[in-house]
Each structure stands twice: as C-alpha cells, then as structure tokens.
Amino acid sequence: MNKQIEAMKKLGYTDAEIAEMLEADKRIDRGEKLFELDPELEAGAKKARQADRKANSEPVKRERKANDDKRTLIEVISNAVNAVADEAVEITNIEREMVFRYKGAKYKIVLSAPRS
C-alpha cells in the first residue's frame, strides 16, 4: 500500500486525490458501480470477462522412438524362456513385455530402461 501511495505522489497527485482513488478502488472491489459505461464499452467489458477457457486444440500425443536395444534384449530373453516354458512366449509389447507359463504358473517380464 505504501509503495502504491509513493508511486501516486511521484505522479503528482495530492494526498486528497490519493485518498479518494484508494477509497474508490475499495468500493469497486466490493462490487459497487461508480459510473456507467457506454453500451459499446459495456459490451466489450462483458466479452473480456467471459473469455473462453476451453483449449482450442487437441492435446498432441507424443510418439515414442523405437528402442532397438530393448527389442533385441526382449527377443534374446524370449528365446531363452521358450526353451523351458510350457507354451510359446507371448510378447505383448514389441520392445517391453512378455508373458509365459512355466510349470502351470503364469509369469510376466517387463523390461524397462530407467533414465539416468
């Protein structure tokens, strides 16, 4: 508040004018209308208050780059597990997951490469 008063004094306003402006600001903040706008200005003010808050575009889904190293590793692991698995290994995600059965139990391996 003091900074606001100091700024007004630098602009050349008197103490009475500053007090009047601060009082008017408080009244406006409480919702009181101190003056009427022209119909054109009122329409513009109403339009500004009712700004559209919806996003104008669809969010863009990021496409991940293929990781050939992970794909190779999952194939190597799949070949090793196929030798002992009860049924063929099912790779559910090309470079990430595989599901298989061993001695009647279902297993899932998820290969991840954490960021460093």
PDB file of C-alpha atoms in Angstrom:
ATOM      1  CA  MET A   1       0.000   0.000   0.000  1.00  0.00           C
ATOM      2  CA  ASN A   2       2.822   2.400   0.855  1.00  0.00           C
ATOM      3  CA  LYS A   3       4.519   1.714  -2.468  1.00  0.00           C
ATOM      4  CA  GLN A   4       1.254   2.499  -4.232  1.00  0.00           C
ATOM      5  CA  ILE A   5       0.929   5.813  -2.372  1.00  0.00           C
ATOM      6  CA  GLU A   6       4.556   6.702  -3.075  1.00  0.00           C
ATOM      7  CA  ALA A   7       4.070   5.960  -6.772  1.00  0.00           C
ATOM      8  CA  MET A   8       0.994   8.212  -6.877  1.00  0.00           C
ATOM      9  CA  LYS A   9       2.906  11.019  -5.177  1.00  0.00           C
ATOM     10  CA  LYS A  10       5.664  10.695  -7.802  1.00  0.00           C
ATOM     11  CA  LEU A  11       2.965  11.120 -10.457  1.00  0.00           C
ATOM     12  CA  GLY A  12       1.972  14.418  -8.852  1.00  0.00           C
ATOM     13  CA  TYR A  13      -1.264  13.503  -7.077  1.00  0.00           C
ATOM     14  CA  THR A  14      -2.183  15.315  -3.848  1.00  0.00           C
ATOM     15  CA  ASP A  15      -2.929  13.473  -0.607  1.00  0.00           C
ATOM     16  CA  ALA A  16      -6.662  14.142  -1.043  1.00  0.00           C
ATOM     17  CA  GLU A  17      -6.656  12.736  -4.582  1.00  0.00           C
ATOM     18  CA  ILE A  18      -4.752   9.656  -3.431  1.00  0.00           C
ATOM     19  CA  ALA A  19      -7.208   9.025  -0.580  1.00  0.00           C
ATOM     20  CA  GLU A  20     -10.151   9.457  -2.980  1.00  0.00           C
ATOM     21  CA  MET A  21      -8.669   6.973  -5.503  1.00  0.00           C
ATOM     22  CA  LEU A  22      -7.936   4.380  -2.821  1.00  0.00           C
ATOM     23  CA  GLU A  23     -11.484   4.697  -1.460  1.00  0.00           C
ATOM     24  CA  ALA A  24     -12.920   4.334  -4.975  1.00  0.00           C
ATOM     25  CA  ASP A  25     -10.773   1.216  -5.518  1.00  0.00           C
ATOM     26  CA  LYS A  26     -12.154  -0.341  -2.335  1.00  0.00           C
ATOM     27  CA  ARG A  27     -15.743   0.420  -3.395  1.00  0.00           C
ATOM     28  CA  ILE A  28     -15.155  -1.060  -6.863  1.00  0.00           C
ATOM     29  CA  ASP A  29     -13.623  -4.178  -5.278  1.00  0.00           C
ATOM     30  CA  ARG A  30     -16.827  -4.638  -3.253  1.00  0.00           C
ATOM     31  CA  GLY A  31     -18.839  -4.594  -6.497  1.00  0.00           C
ATOM     32  CA  GLU A  32     -20.185  -1.055  -6.450  1.00  0.00           C
ATOM     33  CA  LYS A  33     -20.561   0.691  -9.815  1.00  0.00           C
ATOM     34  CA  LEU A  34     -19.192   4.238  -9.575  1.00  0.00           C
ATOM     35  CA  PHE A  35     -20.016   5.134 -13.183  1.00  0.00           C
ATOM     36  CA  GLU A  36     -21.850   3.714 -16.192  1.00  0.00           C
ATOM     37  CA  LEU A  37     -20.114   2.686 -19.386  1.00  0.00           C
ATOM     38  CA  ASP A  38     -21.322   3.365 -22.908  1.00  0.00           C
ATOM     39  CA  PRO A  39     -23.193   0.381 -24.423  1.00  0.00           C
ATOM     40  CA  GLU A  40     -20.240  -0.323 -26.754  1.00  0.00           C
ATOM     41  CA  LEU A  41     -17.722  -0.272 -23.895  1.00  0.00           C
ATOM     42  CA  GLU A  42     -20.039  -2.350 -21.683  1.00  0.00           C
ATOM     43  CA  ALA A  43     -20.301  -4.994 -24.428  1.00  0.00           C
ATOM     44  CA  GLY A  44     -16.517  -5.072 -24.751  1.00  0.00           C
ATOM     45  CA  ALA A  45     -16.067  -5.375 -20.982  1.00  0.00           C
ATOM     46  CA  LYS A  46     -18.608  -8.207 -20.823  1.00  0.00           C
ATOM     47  CA  LYS A  47     -16.859 -10.043 -23.650  1.00  0.00           C
ATOM     48  CA  ALA A  48     -13.499  -9.672 -21.880  1.00  0.00           C
ATOM     49  CA  ARG A  49     -14.931 -11.073 -18.633  1.00  0.00           C
ATOM     50  CA  GLN A  50     -16.366 -14.107 -20.429  1.00  0.00           C
ATOM     51  CA  ALA A  51     -13.179 -15.271 -22.087  1.00  0.00           C
ATOM     52  CA  ASP A  52     -13.243 -18.802 -23.457  1.00  0.00           C
ATOM     53  CA  ARG A  53     -11.411 -21.138 -21.117  1.00  0.00           C
ATOM     54  CA  LYS A  54     -11.550 -24.216 -23.345  1.00  0.00           C
ATOM     55  CA  ALA A  55      -8.456 -25.474 -25.084  1.00  0.00           C
ATOM     56  CA  ASN A  56      -8.502 -24.653 -28.777  1.00  0.00           C
ATOM     57  CA  SER A  57      -6.692 -27.775 -29.874  1.00  0.00           C
ATOM     58  CA  GLU A  58      -6.498 -31.455 -29.090  1.00  0.00           C
ATOM     59  CA  PRO A  59      -3.549 -32.476 -26.929  1.00  0.00           C
ATOM     60  CA  VAL A  60      -0.775 -33.919 -29.039  1.00  0.00           C
ATOM     61  CA  LYS A  61       0.127 -37.472 -28.148  1.00  0.00           C
ATOM     62  CA  ARG A  62       3.873 -37.880 -28.114  1.00  0.00           C
ATOM     63  CA  GLU A  63       5.178 -40.737 -30.198  1.00  0.00           C
ATOM     64  CA  ARG A  64       7.988 -42.701 -28.605  1.00  0.00           C
ATOM     65  CA  LYS A  65      11.034 -43.576 -30.623  1.00  0.00           C
ATOM     66  CA  ALA A  66      11.632 -47.287 -31.079  1.00  0.00           C
ATOM     67  CA  ASN A  67      14.390 -48.689 -28.894  1.00  0.00           C
ATOM     68  CA  ASP A  68      16.209 -51.332 -30.917  1.00  0.00           C
ATOM     69  CA  ASP A  69      18.398 -52.372 -27.962  1.00  0.00           C
ATOM     70  CA  LYS A  70      15.348 -53.203 -25.841  1.00  0.00           C
ATOM     71  CA  ARG A  71      13.761 -55.059 -28.749  1.00  0.00           C
ATOM     72  CA  THR A  72      16.916 -57.167 -29.170  1.00  0.00           C
ATOM     73  CA  LEU A  73      17.101 -57.908 -25.439  1.00  0.00           C
ATOM     74  CA  ILE A  74      13.444 -58.946 -25.245  1.00  0.00           C
ATOM     75  CA  GLU A  75      13.957 -61.307 -28.207  1.00  0.00           C
ATOM     76  CA  VAL A  76      17.045 -62.878 -26.568  1.00  0.00           C
ATOM     77  CA  ILE A  77      15.180 -63.332 -23.269  1.00  0.00           C
ATOM     78  CA  SER A  78      12.162 -64.706 -25.148  1.00  0.00           C
ATOM     79  CA  ASN A  79      14.302 -67.312 -26.921  1.00  0.00           C
ATOM     80  CA  ALA A  80      15.862 -68.382 -23.607  1.00  0.00           C
ATOM     81  CA  VAL A  81      12.495 -68.655 -21.841  1.00  0.00           C
ATOM     82  CA  ASN A  82      10.945 -70.536 -24.782  1.00  0.00           C
ATOM     83  CA  ALA A  83      13.350 -73.405 -24.090  1.00  0.00           C
ATOM     84  CA  VAL A  84      11.814 -74.083 -20.645  1.00  0.00           C
ATOM     85  CA  ALA A  85       8.302 -72.581 -20.907  1.00  0.00           C
ATOM     86  CA  ASP A  86       5.190 -74.793 -21.053  1.00  0.00           C
ATOM     87  CA  GLU A  87       3.872 -72.893 -24.077  1.00  0.00           C
ATOM     88  CA  ALA A  88       5.161 -70.291 -26.514  1.00  0.00           C
ATOM     89  CA  VAL A  89       6.173 -66.941 -25.048  1.00  0.00           C
ATOM     90  CA  GLU A  90       3.765 -64.144 -25.926  1.00  0.00           C
ATOM     91  CA  ILE A  91       5.419 -60.765 -26.433  1.00  0.00           C
ATOM     92  CA  THR A  92       2.655 -58.281 -25.551  1.00  0.00           C
ATOM     93  CA  ASN A  93       4.572 -55.116 -26.318  1.00  0.00           C
ATOM     94  CA  ILE A  94       7.184 -55.316 -29.084  1.00  0.00           C
ATOM     95  CA  GLU A  95      10.061 -53.980 -27.002  1.00  0.00           C
ATOM     96  CA  ARG A  96       8.809 -54.152 -23.446  1.00  0.00           C
ATOM     97  CA  GLU A  97       6.689 -57.050 -22.130  1.00  0.00           C
ATOM     98  CA  MET A  98       6.400 -60.795 -22.437  1.00  0.00           C
ATOM     99  CA  VAL A  99       4.016 -63.268 -20.823  1.00  0.00           C
ATOM    100  CA  PHE A 100       4.634 -67.021 -20.470  1.00  0.00           C
ATOM    101  CA  ARG A 101       3.678 -70.081 -18.425  1.00  0.00           C
ATOM    102  CA  TYR A 102       6.146 -72.203 -16.506  1.00  0.00           C
ATOM    103  CA  LYS A 103       5.009 -75.289 -14.556  1.00  0.00           C
ATOM    104  CA  GLY A 104       1.382 -74.143 -14.779  1.00  0.00           C
ATOM    105  CA  ALA A 105       2.023 -70.637 -13.356  1.00  0.00           C
ATOM    106  CA  LYS A 106       1.741 -67.507 -15.442  1.00  0.00           C
ATOM    107  CA  TYR A 107       4.698 -65.081 -15.459  1.00  0.00           C
ATOM    108  CA  LYS A 108       5.200 -61.643 -16.929  1.00  0.00           C
ATOM    109  CA  ILE A 109       8.536 -59.951 -17.615  1.00  0.00           C
ATOM    110  CA  VAL A 110       8.634 -56.176 -18.150  1.00  0.00           C
ATOM    111  CA  LEU A 111      11.882 -54.758 -19.495  1.00  0.00           C
ATOM    112  CA  SER A 112      12.493 -51.127 -18.571  1.00  0.00           C
ATOM    113  CA  ALA A 113      15.386 -48.756 -19.132  1.00  0.00           C
ATOM    114  CA  PRO A 114      15.263 -46.050 -16.432  1.00  0.00           C
ATOM    115  CA  ARG A 115      16.526 -42.600 -17.321  1.00  0.00           C
ATOM    116  CA  SER A 116      19.882 -41.720 -15.875  1.00  0.00           C
TER     117      SER A 116
END
